[in-house]
Coordinates of C-alpha atoms in Angstrom, one line a residue:
X1 CA -6.9 -23.7 6.6
X2 CA -6.9 -21.4 3.7
X3 CA -8.1 -17.9 4.6
X4 CA -10.7 -16.5 2.3
X5 CA -10.1 -12.7 1.9
X6 CA -12.9 -10.3 1.1
X7 CA -10.6 -8.7 -1.4
X8 CA -7.2 -9.2 -2.9
X9 CA -5.5 -6.1 -4.4
X10 CA -3.0 -6.8 -7.2
X11 CA -0.5 -3.9 -7.2
X12 CA 1.1 -2.0 -4.3
X13 CA 1.3 1.5 -5.9
X14 CA -0.4 4.6 -4.6
X15 CA -3.9 3.4 -5.8
X16 CA -3.4 -0.1 -4.5
X17 CA -2.4 1.4 -1.1
X18 CA -5.5 3.6 -1.2
X19 CA -7.6 0.5 -1.9
X20 CA -6.0 -1.3 1.1
X21 CA -6.7 1.7 3.4
X22 CA -10.3 1.9 2.3
X23 CA -10.8 -1.9 2.7
X24 CA -9.4 -1.7 6.2
X25 CA -11.6 1.2 7.1
X26 CA -14.7 -0.7 6.0
X27 CA -13.8 -3.8 8.1
X28 CA -13.0 -5.9 5.0
X29 CA -10.3 -8.6 5.1
X30 CA -7.8 -7.8 2.4
X31 CA -4.3 -8.5 1.0
X32 CA -2.2 -6.3 -1.2
X33 CA 0.2 -8.2 -3.5
X34 CA 3.1 -6.3 -5.0
X35 CA 5.7 -7.9 -7.3
X36 CA 8.5 -5.5 -6.1
X37 CA 9.0 -3.0 -3.3
X38 CA 6.4 -0.6 -2.0
X39 CA 5.2 1.6 -4.9
X40 CA 7.4 -0.4 -7.3
X41 CA 6.7 1.8 -10.3
X42 CA 7.6 5.0 -8.4
X43 CA 10.8 3.4 -7.2
X44 CA 11.8 2.9 -10.9
X45 CA 11.2 6.5 -11.8
X46 CA 14.3 8.6 -12.6
X47 CA 16.0 9.5 -9.3
X48 CA 15.7 13.3 -9.9
X49 CA 12.1 13.2 -11.2
X50 CA 9.7 16.0 -10.0
X51 CA 6.0 15.3 -10.2
X52 CA 3.7 17.4 -12.3
X53 CA 1.1 17.4 -9.5
X54 CA 1.5 19.3 -6.3
X55 CA 1.9 17.3 -3.1
X56 CA -1.7 17.7 -1.8
X57 CA -3.0 16.2 -5.1
X58 CA -0.9 13.1 -4.5
X59 CA -2.3 12.6 -1.0
X60 CA -4.4 9.5 -0.3
X61 CA -7.0 9.1 2.5
X62 CA -6.5 12.8 3.4
X63 CA -3.1 12.0 4.9
X64 CA -1.0 15.1 4.6
X65 CA 1.9 15.0 2.1
X66 CA 4.5 17.6 3.1
X67 CA 7.3 18.3 0.5
X68 CA 10.1 20.8 0.3
X69 CA 8.6 22.3 -2.8
X70 CA 5.0 22.5 -4.0
X71 CA 5.7 19.7 -6.5
X72 CA 7.5 16.8 -4.7
X73 CA 10.4 14.8 -5.9
X74 CA 10.5 11.0 -6.3
X75 CA 12.3 10.3 -3.0
X76 CA 9.7 12.4 -1.1
X77 CA 6.9 10.3 -2.7
X78 CA 8.7 7.1 -1.8
X79 CA 8.9 8.3 1.8
X80 CA 5.3 9.4 1.9
X81 CA 3.7 6.2 0.6
X82 CA 6.1 3.9 2.6
X83 CA 5.2 5.6 5.8
X84 CA 1.5 5.2 5.0
X85 CA 2.0 1.4 4.6
X86 CA 4.1 1.0 7.7
X87 CA 2.2 3.3 10.0
X88 CA -1.1 1.8 9.1
X89 CA 0.3 -1.8 9.2
X90 CA -1.3 -2.6 5.8
X91 CA -1.4 -6.3 4.9
X92 CA 1.0 -6.2 1.9
X93 CA 3.1 -9.0 0.5
X94 CA 6.1 -7.6 -1.3
X95 CA 8.3 -9.2 -4.0
X96 CA 5.5 -11.6 -4.8
X97 CA 4.3 -11.9 -8.3
X98 CA 0.7 -13.0 -9.3
X99 CA 1.0 -15.8 -11.9
X100 CA -2.6 -16.7 -12.3
X101 CA -6.2 -15.8 -11.2
X102 CA -9.2 -18.0 -11.8
X103 CA -12.8 -17.7 -10.8
X104 CA -14.4 -20.8 -9.5
X105 CA -17.8 -21.1 -7.8
X106 CA -18.1 -17.4 -7.2
X107 CA -14.6 -17.0 -5.7
X108 CA -11.2 -16.2 -7.1
X109 CA -8.2 -18.4 -6.7
X110 CA -4.9 -16.5 -6.8
X111 CA -1.6 -18.2 -7.5
X112 CA 1.7 -16.4 -7.0
X113 CA 5.3 -17.4 -7.1
X114 CA 5.2 -17.9 -3.4
X115 CA 1.7 -18.9 -2.3
X116 CA -2.0 -19.4 -3.2
X117 CA -5.0 -17.4 -1.9
X118 CA -8.8 -17.3 -2.2
X119 CA -10.7 -14.1 -2.4
X120 CA -14.3 -13.0 -2.9
X121 CA -13.3 -9.9 -4.9
X122 CA -10.2 -8.8 -6.9
X123 CA -8.9 -5.3 -7.6
X124 CA -6.3 -4.9 -10.3
X125 CA -4.3 -1.8 -9.8
X126 CA -1.1 -2.7 -11.7
X127 CA -0.6 0.6 -13.5
X128 CA 1.2 0.7 -16.9
X129 CA 5.0 1.1 -16.2
X130 CA 6.0 -2.5 -16.6
X131 CA 6.0 -3.0 -20.4
X132 CA 7.8 -0.4 -22.6
X133 CA 6.6 0.4 -26.1
X134 CA 9.3 -1.1 -28.3
X135 CA 10.8 0.4 -31.4
X136 CA 10.9 -3.0 -33.1
X137 CA 14.1 -2.1 -35.0
X138 CA 17.4 -4.1 -35.5
X139 CA 19.7 -3.5 -32.6
X140 CA 17.1 -2.7 -30.0
X141 CA 18.3 -5.7 -28.0
X142 CA 21.8 -4.3 -27.7
X143 CA 23.0 -3.7 -24.1
X144 CA 23.5 0.1 -24.8
X145 CA 19.7 0.5 -25.4
X146 CA 17.5 1.0 -22.4
X147 CA 13.8 1.8 -21.9
X148 CA 14.1 3.1 -18.4
X149 CA 16.2 6.0 -17.3
X150 CA 17.6 6.7 -13.8
X151 CA 20.5 9.0 -13.4
X152 CA 22.4 11.3 -15.8
X153 CA 25.9 10.7 -14.2
X154 CA 26.2 7.4 -16.1
X155 CA 26.1 9.1 -19.5
X156 CA 28.5 12.0 -18.8
X157 CA 30.9 12.4 -21.7
X158 CA 28.9 10.0 -23.9
X159 CA 27.0 10.4 -27.2
X160 CA 23.4 9.8 -26.1
X161 CA 20.3 9.5 -28.3
X162 CA 17.1 10.1 -26.5
X163 CA 14.0 8.9 -28.3
X164 CA 10.6 10.4 -27.3
X165 CA 8.8 13.7 -26.9
X166 CA 7.1 13.3 -23.5
X167 CA 8.2 14.3 -20.0
X168 CA 10.4 11.3 -19.4
X169 CA 12.4 11.8 -22.6
X170 CA 12.7 15.6 -22.2
X171 CA 13.8 15.3 -18.6
X172 CA 16.4 12.8 -19.6
X173 CA 17.7 14.9 -22.5
X174 CA 18.1 18.0 -20.3
X175 CA 19.7 16.2 -17.4
X176 CA 22.2 14.3 -19.5
X177 CA 23.1 17.4 -21.4
X178 CA 23.7 19.3 -18.1
X179 CA 26.0 16.4 -16.9
X180 CA 28.2 16.6 -20.0
X181 CA 26.6 14.2 -22.5
X182 CA 26.3 15.0 -26.2
X183 CA 22.6 14.7 -26.6
X184 CA 20.5 14.0 -29.7
X185 CA 16.8 14.1 -29.3
X186 CA 14.7 12.1 -31.7
X187 CA 11.1 13.0 -32.0
X188 CA 8.6 11.3 -34.3
X189 CA 6.3 14.3 -34.5
X190 CA 6.9 18.0 -35.5
X191 CA 7.5 19.4 -32.0
X192 CA 8.2 18.7 -28.4
X193 CA 5.1 17.1 -26.7
X194 CA 2.3 19.4 -25.7
X195 CA 2.0 17.7 -22.3
X196 CA 5.6 18.3 -21.3
X197 CA 5.7 20.0 -17.9
X198 CA 5.0 23.7 -18.4
X199 CA 8.2 24.8 -16.6
X200 CA 10.3 22.3 -18.6
X201 CA 9.0 22.9 -22.1
X202 CA 10.6 26.4 -22.6
X203 CA 13.9 25.0 -21.3
X204 CA 14.2 22.2 -23.9
X205 CA 13.0 24.5 -26.7
X206 CA 15.7 27.0 -25.8
X207 CA 18.4 24.3 -25.6
X208 CA 17.4 23.1 -29.1
X209 CA 17.3 26.6 -30.6
X210 CA 20.7 27.5 -29.2
X211 CA 22.1 24.2 -30.6
X212 CA 23.1 22.7 -27.2
X213 CA 20.8 19.7 -27.9
X214 CA 20.4 18.5 -31.5
X215 CA 16.8 17.7 -32.2
X216 CA 15.6 15.5 -35.1
X217 CA 11.8 16.2 -35.7
X218 CA 9.5 14.0 -37.9
X219 CA 12.1 11.3 -37.5
X220 CA 12.1 7.6 -36.8
X221 CA 14.8 5.1 -36.0
X222 CA 15.8 2.6 -38.7
X223 CA 18.5 0.6 -36.9
X224 CA 21.0 0.7 -34.0
X225 CA 24.5 -0.7 -34.0
X226 CA 27.2 -0.7 -31.3
X227 CA 28.8 2.5 -32.7
X228 CA 25.9 4.4 -34.3
X229 CA 22.2 4.9 -34.8
X230 CA 20.5 5.3 -38.2
X231 CA 17.6 7.7 -38.5
X232 CA 15.0 8.4 -41.2
X233 CA 14.4 12.1 -41.3
X234 CA 12.7 14.1 -44.1
X235 CA 12.7 10.8 -46.2
X236 CA 16.5 10.6 -45.9
X237 CA 18.7 8.2 -43.9
X238 CA 21.1 9.8 -41.4
X239 CA 23.7 7.9 -39.4
X240 CA 25.1 9.5 -36.3
X241 CA 27.7 8.2 -33.9
X242 CA 26.2 6.9 -30.7
X243 CA 27.2 5.3 -27.4
X244 CA 23.9 4.9 -25.6
X245 CA 20.2 5.0 -26.6
X246 CA 17.5 6.0 -24.2
X247 CA 14.3 4.8 -25.9
X248 CA 11.8 6.6 -23.7
X249 CA 8.8 6.0 -25.9
X250 CA 6.2 5.3 -23.3
X251 CA 4.8 2.2 -21.6
X252 CA 1.6 0.2 -21.6
X253 CA -0.6 -1.9 -19.3
X254 CA -0.3 -5.7 -19.2
X255 CA -3.2 -6.4 -21.6
X256 CA -2.4 -10.1 -21.7
X257 CA -3.0 -10.3 -18.0
X258 CA -6.3 -8.6 -18.2
X259 CA -7.5 -10.7 -21.1
X260 CA -6.4 -13.8 -19.3
X261 CA -8.7 -12.7 -16.5
X262 CA -11.5 -12.4 -19.0
X263 CA -11.7 -8.6 -19.1
X264 CA -13.1 -7.3 -22.4
X265 CA -10.8 -4.9 -24.1
X266 CA -11.8 -2.7 -27.1
X267 CA -10.5 -3.6 -30.5
X268 CA -9.3 -0.1 -31.4
X269 CA -5.9 1.4 -30.8
X270 CA -7.0 2.7 -27.3
X271 CA -7.5 -0.8 -26.0
X272 CA -9.9 0.4 -23.3
X273 CA -10.9 -2.3 -20.7
X274 CA -14.6 -2.7 -20.0
X275 CA -15.7 -1.5 -16.6
X276 CA -18.6 0.3 -14.9
X277 CA -17.5 3.9 -14.3
X278 CA -19.7 4.2 -11.3
X279 CA -18.4 1.1 -9.5
X280 CA -15.1 0.3 -11.4
X281 CA -16.4 -3.3 -11.7
X282 CA -15.4 -5.0 -15.0
X283 CA -17.5 -7.4 -17.1
X284 CA -16.3 -10.1 -14.7
X285 CA -18.4 -9.9 -11.5
X286 CA -16.3 -9.2 -8.5
X287 CA -13.3 -8.1 -10.5
X288 CA -12.5 -4.4 -10.3
X289 CA -10.0 -2.0 -11.9
X290 CA -8.4 1.0 -10.2
X291 CA -5.9 3.6 -11.4
X292 CA -4.2 4.3 -14.6
X293 CA -4.8 0.8 -16.0
X294 CA -8.4 1.9 -16.6
X295 CA -7.2 4.1 -19.5
X296 CA -5.8 1.4 -21.7
X297 CA -3.2 2.9 -24.1
X298 CA -4.4 6.4 -23.0
X299 CA -1.9 6.3 -20.1
X300 CA -2.2 10.1 -19.7
X301 CA -5.9 9.9 -18.9
X302 CA -5.7 8.5 -15.3
X303 CA -3.1 9.4 -12.7
X304 CA -2.8 9.5 -8.9
X305 CA -4.7 12.7 -8.3
X306 CA -7.8 11.8 -10.3
X307 CA -7.9 8.0 -9.7
X308 CA -7.5 7.9 -6.0
X309 CA -11.3 8.1 -5.8
X310 CA -11.5 4.7 -7.3
X311 CA -10.7 3.1 -3.9
X312 CA -13.8 4.6 -2.3
X313 CA -16.0 3.8 -5.3
X314 CA -14.9 0.1 -5.2
X315 CA -15.2 -0.4 -1.5
X316 CA -18.6 1.4 -1.4
X317 CA -19.9 -1.0 -4.0
X318 CA -18.5 -4.1 -2.3
X319 CA -19.9 -3.1 1.1
X320 CA -23.4 -2.2 -0.4
X321 CA -23.5 -5.6 -2.3
X322 CA -22.7 -7.4 0.9
X323 CA -25.5 -5.6 2.8
X324 CA -27.9 -6.3 0.0
X325 CA -27.0 -10.0 0.1

């Protein structure tokens, strides 16, 4: 007999975990479905990454997060969220991908690559780290071009072009430089991004000014070959020798998935999904959004510390609706 869950949560990141905890506290039957390991997105962050937020701001459900420094590293976050899942015995299915969700007769039918489920409500908490913003230039499909960065050791002694001006790009540029890579930093705008971590921004500016890292401002990429990368800077083409390209130009939510579910998305460049800011319910009754996915292309708008409240808002609305009924 097919179990009908009160709620199925798509995404096992920190906010999906928070939703599972809140559902459990409210006596709701629930299932968290995650296509990779626990907190899959965090697992794919650079191995040396340090959060902008302090550890207490990354806590969920008032469970203490103790880190060696005020701002924790990636591995400390993996340990923290993993222990929450295991200690609370959350009902989470890992390495299971949701292929389709349909609403029929007031309930949702969920089909994955492993099983099928039925649920009264759905929470989509899938974040934005799965789909990179592509350069759309010739050569981007070469093996030497990557959109995710892990560890600088791999690039030691190599000519590396880092594309981007945000935290991920700046961290990669500095780490690769310090492990012996010859780094070129390619930035579309006139300066290093304003939202770069405040203790990192002076570091990259100093490395650029002293010539340790060559920066190309107001520059775009025209093409990439096995041996070089061609830039357009100050209306002139410049070709520089290159071994690897780290195209760290940001990521975006899976808008196709949302639209397939029937969620309305704004037609402007922000691509904001429609939801009630008081309940997080979308234009589809019983379908909720939680976490960074709520910001559309404004991926800096929502993050762990200011979206963990979404779990309480959603469960409060579900419980109050069930009482009303």
